[in-house]
mmCIF file of C-alpha atoms in Angstrom:
data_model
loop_
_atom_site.group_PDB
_atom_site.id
_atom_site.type_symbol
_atom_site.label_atom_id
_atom_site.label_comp_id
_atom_site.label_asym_id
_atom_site.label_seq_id
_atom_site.Cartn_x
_atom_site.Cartn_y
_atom_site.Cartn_z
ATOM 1 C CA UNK F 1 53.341 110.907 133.489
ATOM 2 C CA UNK F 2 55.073 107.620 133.604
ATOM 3 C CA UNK F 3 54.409 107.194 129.715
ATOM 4 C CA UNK F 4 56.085 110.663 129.719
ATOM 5 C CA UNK F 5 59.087 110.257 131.192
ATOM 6 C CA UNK F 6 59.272 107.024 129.350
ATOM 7 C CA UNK F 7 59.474 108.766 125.678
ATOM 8 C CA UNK F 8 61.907 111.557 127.208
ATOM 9 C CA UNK F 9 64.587 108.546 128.017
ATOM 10 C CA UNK F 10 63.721 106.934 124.551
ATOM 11 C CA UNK F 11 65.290 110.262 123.024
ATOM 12 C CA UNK F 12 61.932 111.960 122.022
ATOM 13 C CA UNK F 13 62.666 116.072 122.422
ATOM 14 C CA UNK F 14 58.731 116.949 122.384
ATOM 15 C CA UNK F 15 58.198 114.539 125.466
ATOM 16 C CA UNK F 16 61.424 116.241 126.966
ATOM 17 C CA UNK F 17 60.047 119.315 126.107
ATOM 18 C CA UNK F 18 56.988 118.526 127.590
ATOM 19 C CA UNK F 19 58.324 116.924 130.995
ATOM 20 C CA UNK F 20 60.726 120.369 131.148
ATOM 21 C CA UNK F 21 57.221 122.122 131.752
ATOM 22 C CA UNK F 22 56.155 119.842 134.570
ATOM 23 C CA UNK F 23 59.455 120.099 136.512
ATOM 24 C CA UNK F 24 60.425 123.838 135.809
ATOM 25 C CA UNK F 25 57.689 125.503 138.278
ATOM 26 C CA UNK F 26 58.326 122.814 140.512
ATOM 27 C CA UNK F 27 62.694 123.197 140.429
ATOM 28 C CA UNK F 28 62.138 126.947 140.475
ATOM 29 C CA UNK F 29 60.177 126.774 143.825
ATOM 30 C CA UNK F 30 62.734 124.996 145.474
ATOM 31 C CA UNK F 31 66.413 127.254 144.017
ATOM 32 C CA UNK F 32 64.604 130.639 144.600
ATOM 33 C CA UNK F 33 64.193 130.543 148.767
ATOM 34 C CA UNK F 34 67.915 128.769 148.742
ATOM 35 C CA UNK F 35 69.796 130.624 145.995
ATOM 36 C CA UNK F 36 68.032 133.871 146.193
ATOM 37 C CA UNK F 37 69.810 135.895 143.584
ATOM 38 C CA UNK F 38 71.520 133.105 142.043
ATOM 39 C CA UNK F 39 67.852 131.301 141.580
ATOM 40 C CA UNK F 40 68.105 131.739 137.543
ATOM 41 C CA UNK F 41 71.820 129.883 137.318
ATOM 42 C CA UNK F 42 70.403 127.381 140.367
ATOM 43 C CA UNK F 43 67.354 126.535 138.560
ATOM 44 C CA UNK F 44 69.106 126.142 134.633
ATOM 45 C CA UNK F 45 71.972 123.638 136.577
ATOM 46 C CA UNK F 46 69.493 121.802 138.419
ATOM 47 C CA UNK F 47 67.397 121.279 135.156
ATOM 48 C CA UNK F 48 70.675 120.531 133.486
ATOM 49 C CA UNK F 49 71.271 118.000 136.074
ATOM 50 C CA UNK F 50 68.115 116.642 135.996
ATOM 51 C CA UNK F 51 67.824 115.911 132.375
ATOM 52 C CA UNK F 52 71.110 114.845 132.058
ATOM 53 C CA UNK F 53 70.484 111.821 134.794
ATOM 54 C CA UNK F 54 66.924 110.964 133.142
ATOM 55 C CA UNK F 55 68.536 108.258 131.522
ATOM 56 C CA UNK F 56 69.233 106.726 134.818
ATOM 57 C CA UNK F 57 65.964 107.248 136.946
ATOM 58 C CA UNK F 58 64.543 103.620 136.924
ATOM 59 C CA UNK F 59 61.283 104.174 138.283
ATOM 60 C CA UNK F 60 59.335 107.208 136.867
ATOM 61 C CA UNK F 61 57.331 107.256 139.778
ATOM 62 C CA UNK F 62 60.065 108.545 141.888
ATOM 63 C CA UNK F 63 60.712 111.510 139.631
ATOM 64 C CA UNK F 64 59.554 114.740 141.539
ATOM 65 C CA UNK F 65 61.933 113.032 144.946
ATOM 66 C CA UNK F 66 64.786 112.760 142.424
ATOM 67 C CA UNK F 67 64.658 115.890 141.135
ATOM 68 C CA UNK F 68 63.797 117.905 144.156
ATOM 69 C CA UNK F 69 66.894 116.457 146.050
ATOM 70 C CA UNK F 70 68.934 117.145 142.429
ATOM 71 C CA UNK F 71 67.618 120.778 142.685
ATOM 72 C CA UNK F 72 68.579 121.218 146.539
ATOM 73 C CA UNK F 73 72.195 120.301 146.039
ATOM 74 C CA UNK F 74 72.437 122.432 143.019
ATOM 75 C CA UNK F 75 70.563 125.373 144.783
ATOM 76 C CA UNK F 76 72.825 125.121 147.784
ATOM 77 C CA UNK F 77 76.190 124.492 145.325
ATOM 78 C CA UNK F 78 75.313 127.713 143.230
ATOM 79 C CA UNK F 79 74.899 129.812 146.262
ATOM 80 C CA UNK F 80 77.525 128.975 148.221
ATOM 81 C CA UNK F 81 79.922 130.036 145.271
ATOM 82 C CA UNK F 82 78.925 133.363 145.497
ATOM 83 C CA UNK F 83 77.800 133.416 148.836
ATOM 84 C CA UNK F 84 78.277 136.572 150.712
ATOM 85 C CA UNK F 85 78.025 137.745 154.176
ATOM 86 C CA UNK F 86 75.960 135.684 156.671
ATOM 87 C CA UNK F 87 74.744 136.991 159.861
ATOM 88 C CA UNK F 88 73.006 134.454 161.618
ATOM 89 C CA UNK F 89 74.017 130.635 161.073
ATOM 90 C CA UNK F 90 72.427 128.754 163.231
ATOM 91 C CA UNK F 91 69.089 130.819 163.798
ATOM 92 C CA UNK F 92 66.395 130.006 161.920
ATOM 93 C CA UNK F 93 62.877 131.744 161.892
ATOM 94 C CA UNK F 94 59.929 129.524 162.934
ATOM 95 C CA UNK F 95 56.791 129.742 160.533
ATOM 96 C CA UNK F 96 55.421 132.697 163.231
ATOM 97 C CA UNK F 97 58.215 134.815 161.946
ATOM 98 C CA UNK F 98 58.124 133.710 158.170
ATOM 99 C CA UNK F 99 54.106 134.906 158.601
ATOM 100 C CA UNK F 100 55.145 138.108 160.141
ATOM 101 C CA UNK F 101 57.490 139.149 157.779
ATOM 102 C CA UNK F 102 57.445 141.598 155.282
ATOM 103 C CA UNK F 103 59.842 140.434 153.164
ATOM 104 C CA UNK F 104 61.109 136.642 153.322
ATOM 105 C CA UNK F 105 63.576 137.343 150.901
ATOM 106 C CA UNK F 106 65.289 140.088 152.966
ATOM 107 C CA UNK F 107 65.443 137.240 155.735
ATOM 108 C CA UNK F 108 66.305 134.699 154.482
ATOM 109 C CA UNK F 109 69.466 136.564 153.101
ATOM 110 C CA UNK F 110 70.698 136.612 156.568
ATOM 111 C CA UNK F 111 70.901 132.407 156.553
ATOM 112 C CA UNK F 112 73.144 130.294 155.081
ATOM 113 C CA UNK F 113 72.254 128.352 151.689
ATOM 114 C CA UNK F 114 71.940 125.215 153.724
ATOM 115 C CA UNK F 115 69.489 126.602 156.416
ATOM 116 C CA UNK F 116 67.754 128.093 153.782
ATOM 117 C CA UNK F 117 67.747 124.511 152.286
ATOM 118 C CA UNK F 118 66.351 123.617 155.929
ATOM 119 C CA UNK F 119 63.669 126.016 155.886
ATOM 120 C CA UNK F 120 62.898 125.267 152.463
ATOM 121 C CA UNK F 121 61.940 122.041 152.548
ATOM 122 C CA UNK F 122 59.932 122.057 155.940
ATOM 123 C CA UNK F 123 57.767 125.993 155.146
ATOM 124 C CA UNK F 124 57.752 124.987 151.102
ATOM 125 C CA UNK F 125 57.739 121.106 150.834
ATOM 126 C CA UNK F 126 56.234 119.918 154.015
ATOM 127 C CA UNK F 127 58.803 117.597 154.813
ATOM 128 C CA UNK F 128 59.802 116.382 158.509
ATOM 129 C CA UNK F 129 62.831 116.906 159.886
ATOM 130 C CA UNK F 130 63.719 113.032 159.347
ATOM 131 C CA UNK F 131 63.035 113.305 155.480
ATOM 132 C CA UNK F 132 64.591 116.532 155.112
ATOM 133 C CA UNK F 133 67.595 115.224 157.315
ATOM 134 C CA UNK F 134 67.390 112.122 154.721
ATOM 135 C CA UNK F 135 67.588 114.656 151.363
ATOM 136 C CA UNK F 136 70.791 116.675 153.143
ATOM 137 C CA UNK F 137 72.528 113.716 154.119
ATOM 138 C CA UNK F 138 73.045 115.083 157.715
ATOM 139 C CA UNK F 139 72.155 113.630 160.896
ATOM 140 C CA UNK F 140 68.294 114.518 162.000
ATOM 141 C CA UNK F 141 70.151 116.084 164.927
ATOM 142 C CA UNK F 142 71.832 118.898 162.804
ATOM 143 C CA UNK F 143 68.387 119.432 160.956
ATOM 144 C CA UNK F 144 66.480 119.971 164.661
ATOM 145 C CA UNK F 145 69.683 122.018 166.011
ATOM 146 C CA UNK F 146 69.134 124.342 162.425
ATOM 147 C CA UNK F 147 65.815 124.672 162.827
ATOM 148 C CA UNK F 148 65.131 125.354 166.629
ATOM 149 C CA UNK F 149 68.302 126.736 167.744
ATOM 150 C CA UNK F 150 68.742 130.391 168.789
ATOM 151 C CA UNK F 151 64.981 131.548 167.466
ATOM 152 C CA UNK F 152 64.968 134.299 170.091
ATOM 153 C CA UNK F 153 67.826 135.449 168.919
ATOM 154 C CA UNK F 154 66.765 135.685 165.896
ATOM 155 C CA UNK F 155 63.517 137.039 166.703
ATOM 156 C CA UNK F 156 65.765 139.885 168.613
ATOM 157 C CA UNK F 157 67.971 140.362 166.103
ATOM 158 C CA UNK F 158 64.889 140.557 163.313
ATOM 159 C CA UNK F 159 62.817 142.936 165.394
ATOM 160 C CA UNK F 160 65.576 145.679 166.394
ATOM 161 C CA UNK P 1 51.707 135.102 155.113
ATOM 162 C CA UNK P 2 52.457 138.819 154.295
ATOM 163 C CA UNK P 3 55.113 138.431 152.179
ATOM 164 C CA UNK P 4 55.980 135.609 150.131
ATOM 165 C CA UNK P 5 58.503 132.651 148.993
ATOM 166 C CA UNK P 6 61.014 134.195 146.234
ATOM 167 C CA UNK P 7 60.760 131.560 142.956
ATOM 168 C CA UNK P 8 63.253 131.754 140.542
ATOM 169 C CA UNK P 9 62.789 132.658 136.585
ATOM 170 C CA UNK P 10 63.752 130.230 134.080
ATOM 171 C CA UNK P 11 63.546 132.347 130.470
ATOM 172 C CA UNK P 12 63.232 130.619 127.268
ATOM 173 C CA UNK P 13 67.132 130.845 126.584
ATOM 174 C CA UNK P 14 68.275 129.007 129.939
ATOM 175 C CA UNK P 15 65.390 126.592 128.818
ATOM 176 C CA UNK P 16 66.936 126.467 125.378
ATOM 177 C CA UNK P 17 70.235 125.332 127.019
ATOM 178 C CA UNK P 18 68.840 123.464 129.426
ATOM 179 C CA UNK P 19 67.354 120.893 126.649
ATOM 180 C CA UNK P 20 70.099 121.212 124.580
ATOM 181 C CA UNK P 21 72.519 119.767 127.407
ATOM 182 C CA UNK P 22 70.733 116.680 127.087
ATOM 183 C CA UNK P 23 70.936 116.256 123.525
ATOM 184 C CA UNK P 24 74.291 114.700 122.694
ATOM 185 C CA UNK P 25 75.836 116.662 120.031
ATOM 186 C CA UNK P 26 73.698 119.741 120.390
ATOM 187 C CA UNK P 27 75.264 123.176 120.346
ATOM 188 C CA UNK P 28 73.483 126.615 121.405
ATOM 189 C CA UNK P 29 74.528 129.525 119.575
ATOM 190 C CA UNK P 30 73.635 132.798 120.500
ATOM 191 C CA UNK P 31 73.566 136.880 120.650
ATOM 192 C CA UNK P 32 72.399 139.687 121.183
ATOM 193 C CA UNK P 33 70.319 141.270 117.975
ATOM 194 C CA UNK P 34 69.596 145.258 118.366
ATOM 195 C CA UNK P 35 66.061 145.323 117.911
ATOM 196 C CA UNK P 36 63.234 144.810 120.665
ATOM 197 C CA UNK P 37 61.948 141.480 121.190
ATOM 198 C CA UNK P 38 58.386 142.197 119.617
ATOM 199 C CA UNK P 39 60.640 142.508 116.463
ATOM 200 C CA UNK P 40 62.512 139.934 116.508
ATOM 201 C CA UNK P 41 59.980 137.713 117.681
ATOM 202 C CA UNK P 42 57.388 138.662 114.871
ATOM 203 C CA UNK P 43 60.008 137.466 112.124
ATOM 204 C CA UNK P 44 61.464 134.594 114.413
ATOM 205 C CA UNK P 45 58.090 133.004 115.509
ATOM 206 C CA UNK P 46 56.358 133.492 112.219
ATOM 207 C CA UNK P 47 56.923 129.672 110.887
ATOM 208 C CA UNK P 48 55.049 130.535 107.690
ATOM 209 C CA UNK P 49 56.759 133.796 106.991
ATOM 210 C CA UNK P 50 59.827 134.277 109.355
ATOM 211 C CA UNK P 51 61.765 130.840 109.229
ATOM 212 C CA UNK P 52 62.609 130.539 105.939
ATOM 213 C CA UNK P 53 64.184 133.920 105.759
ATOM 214 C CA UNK P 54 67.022 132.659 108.572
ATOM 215 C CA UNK P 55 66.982 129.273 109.061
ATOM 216 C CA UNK P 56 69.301 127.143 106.239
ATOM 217 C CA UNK P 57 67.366 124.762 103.714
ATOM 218 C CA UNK P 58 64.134 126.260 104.501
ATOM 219 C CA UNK P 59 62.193 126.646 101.313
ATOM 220 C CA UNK P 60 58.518 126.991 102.603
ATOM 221 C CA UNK P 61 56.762 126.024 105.587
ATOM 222 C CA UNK P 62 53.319 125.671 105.973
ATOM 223 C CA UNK P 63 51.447 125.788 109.291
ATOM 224 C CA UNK P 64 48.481 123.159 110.785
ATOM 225 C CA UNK P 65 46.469 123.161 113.672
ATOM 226 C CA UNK P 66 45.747 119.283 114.326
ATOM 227 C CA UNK P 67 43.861 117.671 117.409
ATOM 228 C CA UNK P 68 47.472 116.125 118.752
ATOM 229 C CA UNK P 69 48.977 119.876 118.630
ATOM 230 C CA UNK P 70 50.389 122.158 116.262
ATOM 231 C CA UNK P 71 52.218 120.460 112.859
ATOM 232 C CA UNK P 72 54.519 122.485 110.529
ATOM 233 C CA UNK P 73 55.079 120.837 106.835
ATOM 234 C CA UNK P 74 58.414 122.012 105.632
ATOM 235 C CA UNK P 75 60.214 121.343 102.464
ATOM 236 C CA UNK P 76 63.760 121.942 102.127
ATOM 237 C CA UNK P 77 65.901 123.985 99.249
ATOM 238 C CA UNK P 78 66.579 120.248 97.666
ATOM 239 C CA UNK P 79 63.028 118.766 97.863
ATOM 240 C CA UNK P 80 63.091 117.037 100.969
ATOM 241 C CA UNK P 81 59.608 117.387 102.955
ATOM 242 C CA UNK P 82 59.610 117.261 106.431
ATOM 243 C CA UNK P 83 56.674 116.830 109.479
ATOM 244 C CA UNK P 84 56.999 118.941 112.378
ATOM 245 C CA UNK P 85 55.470 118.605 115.521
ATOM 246 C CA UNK P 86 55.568 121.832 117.339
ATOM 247 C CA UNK P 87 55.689 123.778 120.045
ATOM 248 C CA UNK P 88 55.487 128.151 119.539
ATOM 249 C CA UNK P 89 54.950 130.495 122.709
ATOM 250 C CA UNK P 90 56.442 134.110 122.578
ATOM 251 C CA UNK P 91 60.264 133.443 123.196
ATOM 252 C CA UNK P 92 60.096 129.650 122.118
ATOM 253 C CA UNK P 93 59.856 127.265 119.356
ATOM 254 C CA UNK P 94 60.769 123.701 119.619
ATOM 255 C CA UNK P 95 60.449 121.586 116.272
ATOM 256 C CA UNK P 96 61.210 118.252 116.219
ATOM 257 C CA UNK P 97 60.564 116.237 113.100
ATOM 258 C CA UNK P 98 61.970 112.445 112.327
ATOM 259 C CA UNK P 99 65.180 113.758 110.995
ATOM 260 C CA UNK P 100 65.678 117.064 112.162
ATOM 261 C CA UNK P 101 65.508 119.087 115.061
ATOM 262 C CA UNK P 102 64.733 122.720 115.685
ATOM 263 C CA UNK P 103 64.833 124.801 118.799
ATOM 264 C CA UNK P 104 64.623 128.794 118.768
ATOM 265 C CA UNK P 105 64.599 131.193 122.250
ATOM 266 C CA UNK P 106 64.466 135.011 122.727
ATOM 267 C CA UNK P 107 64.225 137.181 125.737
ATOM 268 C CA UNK P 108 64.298 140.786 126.068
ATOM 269 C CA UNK P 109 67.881 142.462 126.905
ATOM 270 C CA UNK P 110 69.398 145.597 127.608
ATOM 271 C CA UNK P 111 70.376 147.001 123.916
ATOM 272 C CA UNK P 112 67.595 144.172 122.052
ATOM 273 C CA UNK P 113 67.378 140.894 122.613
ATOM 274 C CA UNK P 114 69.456 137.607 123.693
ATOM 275 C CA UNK P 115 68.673 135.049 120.945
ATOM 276 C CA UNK P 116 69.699 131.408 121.031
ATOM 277 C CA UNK P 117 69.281 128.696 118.726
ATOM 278 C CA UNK P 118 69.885 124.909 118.243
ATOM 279 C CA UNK P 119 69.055 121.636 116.586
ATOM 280 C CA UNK P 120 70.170 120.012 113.620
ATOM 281 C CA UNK P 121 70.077 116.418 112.391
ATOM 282 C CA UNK P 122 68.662 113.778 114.322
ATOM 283 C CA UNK P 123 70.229 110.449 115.799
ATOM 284 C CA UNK P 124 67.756 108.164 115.876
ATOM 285 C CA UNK P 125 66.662 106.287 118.908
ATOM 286 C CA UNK P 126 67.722 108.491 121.313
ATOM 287 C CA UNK P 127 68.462 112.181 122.404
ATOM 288 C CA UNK P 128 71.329 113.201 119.727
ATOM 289 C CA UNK P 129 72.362 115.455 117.339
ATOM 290 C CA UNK P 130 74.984 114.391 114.363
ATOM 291 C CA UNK P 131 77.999 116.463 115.501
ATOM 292 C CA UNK P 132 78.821 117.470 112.298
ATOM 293 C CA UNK P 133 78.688 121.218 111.372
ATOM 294 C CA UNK P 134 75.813 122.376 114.084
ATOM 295 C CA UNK P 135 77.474 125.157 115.530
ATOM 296 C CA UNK P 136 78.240 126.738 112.634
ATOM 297 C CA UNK P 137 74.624 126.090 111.388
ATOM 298 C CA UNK P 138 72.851 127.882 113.775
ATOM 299 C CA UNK P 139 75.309 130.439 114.001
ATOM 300 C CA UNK P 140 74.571 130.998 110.126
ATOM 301 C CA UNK P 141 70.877 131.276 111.074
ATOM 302 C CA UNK P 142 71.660 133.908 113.890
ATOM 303 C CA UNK P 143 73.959 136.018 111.462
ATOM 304 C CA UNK P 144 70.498 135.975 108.876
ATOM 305 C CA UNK P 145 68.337 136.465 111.373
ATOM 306 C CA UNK P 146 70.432 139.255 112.525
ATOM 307 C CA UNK P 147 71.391 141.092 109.324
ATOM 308 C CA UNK P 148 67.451 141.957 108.849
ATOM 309 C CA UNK P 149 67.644 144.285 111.985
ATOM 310 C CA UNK P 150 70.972 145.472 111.025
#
């Protein structure tokens, strides 16, 4: 992949082409749980991002932690411009509720784009709450308060 | 898990743009043709057949499979010959050759189908288009490409 990534910055459109395939499943996985609707425009600006920076990533190595922190900020940028009603800030579901429920998309439209960022990267990417605090540039405080604060509320809230 | 993790789409047009973004001096031109995608697409992704018919300076095109991928060998109106390397799926062709650059997209729409094009002449040594005249280029090859489903 190095090699890859290597041709893209030298200007060769099949390797871009080529890399574009690697990174769009990965890119779409991340916008769609944080920009929901807006997953389409997320994803195409976080591409557009991407590829416009490839220039600039030094080390190929690092390229899927580059672009999923690129993708996060766009995800949460496109959704909070057309962000609508939210119902429940600071509650976020634990991965009991995410199991039980029918439809994550229907809940997760009740969180903001940046606890859906939250949730995101600890259900979908595995990350701790000290990495994921990293990628936000919060304090690992606000990413524990998101995550565990208010879950019987939410379970309440969810189940009536 | 009973349900599951919404993904988002990325069609071939948004993938269209999103390459062309990184091509300095690319431009995407693009509409909406009236005819269903398996129509358009039949004309538009037949490199043999199709291309020539739309795309300016095409004279004939000729199609090989090769161990390294697919290879198109065009030759222009004035002679020139040109080696393709190529990528075709339904929606998408990407053609990249020393010189020149091609890069088609479709999707089906409400009323047809959303069709975007780009490319032009190459800068060489890195991602880039020469400015001059590529808008107006591939919006000639839309308005051809068009005015057979017309």
């Amino acid at each position: 992949m190095n090699e890859l990534v290597r041709a893209a910055q030298r200007g060769d459109t099949m390797a871009m082409n080529e890399l574009l395939d690697l990174l769009t499943p990965y890119v779409t996985r991340i916008c769609g749980p944080i920009a929901l609707a807006d997953g389409p425009d997320a994803a195409q600006e976080a591409l557009i991002a991407i590829f416009k920076g490839l220039r600039g990533l030094r080390e190929p190595a690092a390229l899927y932690g580059w672009a999923r922190a690129i993708a996060v900020r766009e995800a949460v940028r496109v959704a909070r411009r057309s962000r609508h009603t939210v119902e429940f800030e600071d509650d976020l579901p634990s991965p009991t509720d995410l199991e039980q429920a029918a439809d994550i998309r229907d809940l997760l439209a009740r969180l903001s784009p940046e606890h859906r960022a939250v949730l995101m990267l600890r259900d979908v990417e595995g990350l701790d709450e000290r990495a994921a605090a990293e990628l936000l540039k919060v304090p690992v405080g606000t990413v524990k308060s998101r995550l565990f604060r208010a879950r019987d509320n939410f379970r309440k809230a969810w189940s009536s | 898990m009973s349900g599951s993790w919404p993904v988002a789409e990325l069609d071939p047009v948004r993938r269209l743009h999103v390459l062309a973004s990184a091509i300095s001096g690319a431009a995407v031109a693009s509409r909406v043709i009236s005819a269903p995608f398996e129509q358009v697409w039949q004309v538009a992704g037949d490199l043999e057949r199709g291309l020539g018919t739309f795309e300016p300076d095409m004279r004939s095109v000729r199609v090989e499979q090769t161990e390294s991928g697919l290879v198109a060998h065009a030759r222009s109106r004035y002679g020139f010959r040109a080696r393709f390397e190529v990528d075709l799926r339904p929606g998408w062709v990407w053609m990249q050759s020393r010189f020149l650059l091609i890069g088609l997209a479709a999707v089906p729409v409400a009323g047809g189908t959303l069709f975007a094009a780009t490319g032009g002449v190459r800068v060489p040594g890195r991602a880039g288009l020469v400015p001059l005249l590529v808008r107006r280029a591939n919006e000639r090859a839309l308005d051809r490409l068009a005015a057979r489903f017309s």
